[in-house]
XYZ file of C-alpha atoms in Angstrom:
193
model
C -6.198 1.670 -30.584
C -8.688 3.168 -33.008
C -11.480 5.634 -32.226
C -14.127 2.886 -31.893
C -12.037 0.990 -29.323
C -11.338 4.220 -27.440
C -15.045 5.088 -27.367
C -15.944 1.551 -26.266
C -13.330 1.681 -23.507
C -14.620 5.039 -22.266
C -18.226 3.807 -22.296
C -17.257 0.707 -20.307
C -15.343 2.800 -17.776
C -18.322 5.164 -17.454
C -20.719 2.250 -16.900
C -18.414 0.702 -14.305
C -18.109 4.045 -12.504
C -21.883 4.608 -12.611
C -22.515 1.162 -11.122
C -19.963 1.841 -8.388
C -21.468 5.215 -7.523
C -25.012 3.826 -7.501
C -23.987 0.907 -5.268
C -22.276 3.214 -2.802
C -25.093 5.774 -2.811
C -27.821 3.157 -2.315
C -25.860 1.403 0.440
C -25.368 4.721 2.230
C -29.074 5.581 1.912
C -30.610 2.193 2.714
C -27.879 0.195 4.370
C -25.894 -2.524 2.629
C -28.282 -5.317 3.584
C -31.234 -3.537 1.968
C -29.591 -3.117 -1.446
C -29.632 -5.762 -4.158
C -27.716 -6.086 -7.397
C -31.037 -5.553 -9.172
C -31.501 -2.246 -7.309
C -28.078 -1.076 -8.461
C -28.652 -2.156 -12.070
C -32.066 -0.456 -12.111
C -30.588 2.736 -10.694
C -28.122 2.908 -13.599
C -30.595 1.661 -16.199
C -28.765 -1.536 -17.122
C -29.650 -5.211 -16.867
C -28.568 -7.577 -14.102
C -26.440 -9.324 -16.722
C -24.687 -6.058 -17.591
C -23.971 -5.522 -13.889
C -22.432 -9.027 -13.794
C -20.144 -8.138 -16.699
C -18.515 -5.545 -14.440
C -18.811 -6.834 -10.871
C -19.338 -10.186 -9.165
C -21.544 -8.703 -6.431
C -22.603 -5.474 -4.732
C -19.564 -5.510 -2.424
C -17.214 -5.532 -5.407
C -19.123 -2.607 -6.903
C -18.781 -0.641 -3.668
C -15.045 -1.330 -3.414
C -14.301 -0.421 -7.048
C -12.833 3.036 -6.337
C -10.657 1.605 -3.574
C -9.286 -0.970 -6.017
C -8.601 1.740 -8.590
C -6.631 3.725 -6.005
C -4.730 0.534 -5.219
C -3.733 0.098 -8.862
C -2.689 3.737 -8.994
C -0.570 3.388 -5.844
C 1.265 0.316 -7.165
C 1.929 2.132 -10.436
C 3.246 5.197 -8.601
C 5.696 3.052 -6.608
C 6.813 1.272 -9.790
C 7.535 4.592 -11.460
C 9.567 6.145 -8.646
C 13.260 6.794 -9.476
C 15.270 3.578 -9.231
C 17.897 5.170 -6.983
C 15.296 6.002 -4.342
C 15.351 3.789 -1.261
C 12.303 1.502 -0.924
C 10.698 3.212 2.092
C 11.161 6.628 0.513
C 9.601 5.318 -2.714
C 6.520 4.213 -0.745
C 6.337 7.508 1.119
C 6.750 9.559 -2.062
C 4.150 7.480 -3.899
C 1.681 8.118 -1.096
C 2.288 11.860 -1.435
C 1.755 11.623 -5.194
C -1.496 9.750 -4.649
C -2.792 12.579 -2.475
C -1.575 15.263 -4.904
C -3.329 13.421 -7.743
C -6.562 13.946 -5.829
C -7.263 10.222 -5.491
C -8.022 10.678 -1.775
C -9.690 12.045 0.201
C -12.715 12.611 -1.998
C -16.353 12.441 -0.905
C -16.790 8.940 -2.348
C -13.747 7.664 -0.458
C -15.003 9.168 2.807
C -18.464 7.671 2.261
C -16.903 4.291 1.526
C -14.777 4.439 4.689
C -17.840 5.159 6.787
C -19.764 2.349 5.140
C -16.882 -0.084 5.645
C -16.806 0.626 9.347
C -20.459 -0.408 9.664
C -20.349 -3.643 7.626
C -18.033 -6.538 8.492
C -18.619 -8.179 5.096
C -17.092 -5.153 3.371
C -14.233 -5.016 5.879
C -13.452 -8.662 5.172
C -13.301 -8.047 1.428
C -11.166 -4.974 1.922
C -8.812 -6.964 4.173
C -8.382 -9.469 1.340
C -7.638 -6.605 -1.045
C -5.067 -5.234 1.426
C -3.260 -8.593 1.559
C -3.080 -8.617 -2.235
C -1.852 -5.008 -2.225
C 0.819 -5.883 0.339
C 2.080 -8.658 -1.942
C 1.990 -6.389 -5.010
C 3.907 -3.620 -3.242
C 6.460 -6.107 -1.887
C 6.985 -7.481 -5.399
C 7.578 -3.956 -6.724
C 10.054 -3.234 -3.917
C 12.056 -6.408 -4.552
C 12.016 -5.734 -8.300
C 13.321 -2.195 -7.691
C 16.238 -3.363 -5.559
C 17.875 -6.764 -5.345
C 19.182 -5.696 -1.907
C 15.699 -5.980 -0.413
C 14.876 -9.547 0.642
C 11.270 -10.628 0.165
C 10.519 -10.832 3.882
C 11.833 -7.302 4.403
C 9.792 -6.052 1.451
C 6.636 -7.708 2.832
C 7.255 -6.221 6.277
C 7.866 -2.788 4.766
C 4.710 -2.991 2.640
C 2.644 -4.133 5.643
C 4.016 -1.311 7.784
C 3.300 1.195 5.026
C -0.303 0.008 4.681
C -0.764 0.055 8.465
C 0.344 3.694 8.503
C -2.109 4.543 5.699
C -4.975 2.769 7.486
C -4.148 4.349 10.836
C -3.903 7.805 9.306
C -7.218 7.358 7.506
C -9.027 6.237 10.656
C -7.536 9.034 12.783
C -8.466 11.577 10.135
C -11.993 10.207 9.782
C -12.527 10.298 13.550
C -11.338 13.919 13.842
C -12.211 15.620 10.542
C -10.810 19.047 9.960
C -8.139 18.862 12.648
C -5.390 18.271 10.102
C -5.132 17.473 6.411
C -5.003 13.744 5.706
C -1.845 13.936 3.537
C 0.075 15.655 6.364
C -1.121 13.146 8.955
C -0.168 10.156 6.793
C 3.222 11.638 5.902
C 3.948 12.318 9.571
C 3.118 8.694 10.435
C 5.277 7.428 7.569
C 8.087 9.756 8.686
C 8.042 8.219 12.157
C 9.210 4.893 10.718
C 12.582 4.145 9.224
C 14.011 1.181 7.384
C 17.636 0.707 6.578
């Protein structure tokens, strides 16, 4: 990749991030129903067409950071040592995600609060979670031929349920305990053979 491609890639990533942040900020200020794609594009100083090059709609723009964390999580599981048992690989990857600073950040907390108020966002996130479950299960079966697909799917679903539960508990009682510790404790309460 030459310098021009690298610059172009960085500019695209910056535009995508700016659109995401504007969408989230405007939705938090006005409410999701009172924000349009045009409002988001205007806030960033780009055209509606430019917005459409990055996101299909305002919901996709709002969920962008969540989808980036998802990609990071799948990559972390893929890169765990091959000798590590599947559940431990998931648990370790979750710890790495927290250490990398991917969550909890202020944008993630704002997004969680927004999600809880808007069923349309929850529905999209649920679809993303189903895709993530499949992706994680595929990584687990690729890591170990001893893990049947149904076991991998069940393990991935259980893992995601623990992450969701920990996030909701943490959001409802902020400051009582660090999110990484709460999630790890929940994950530690489950065992797979």
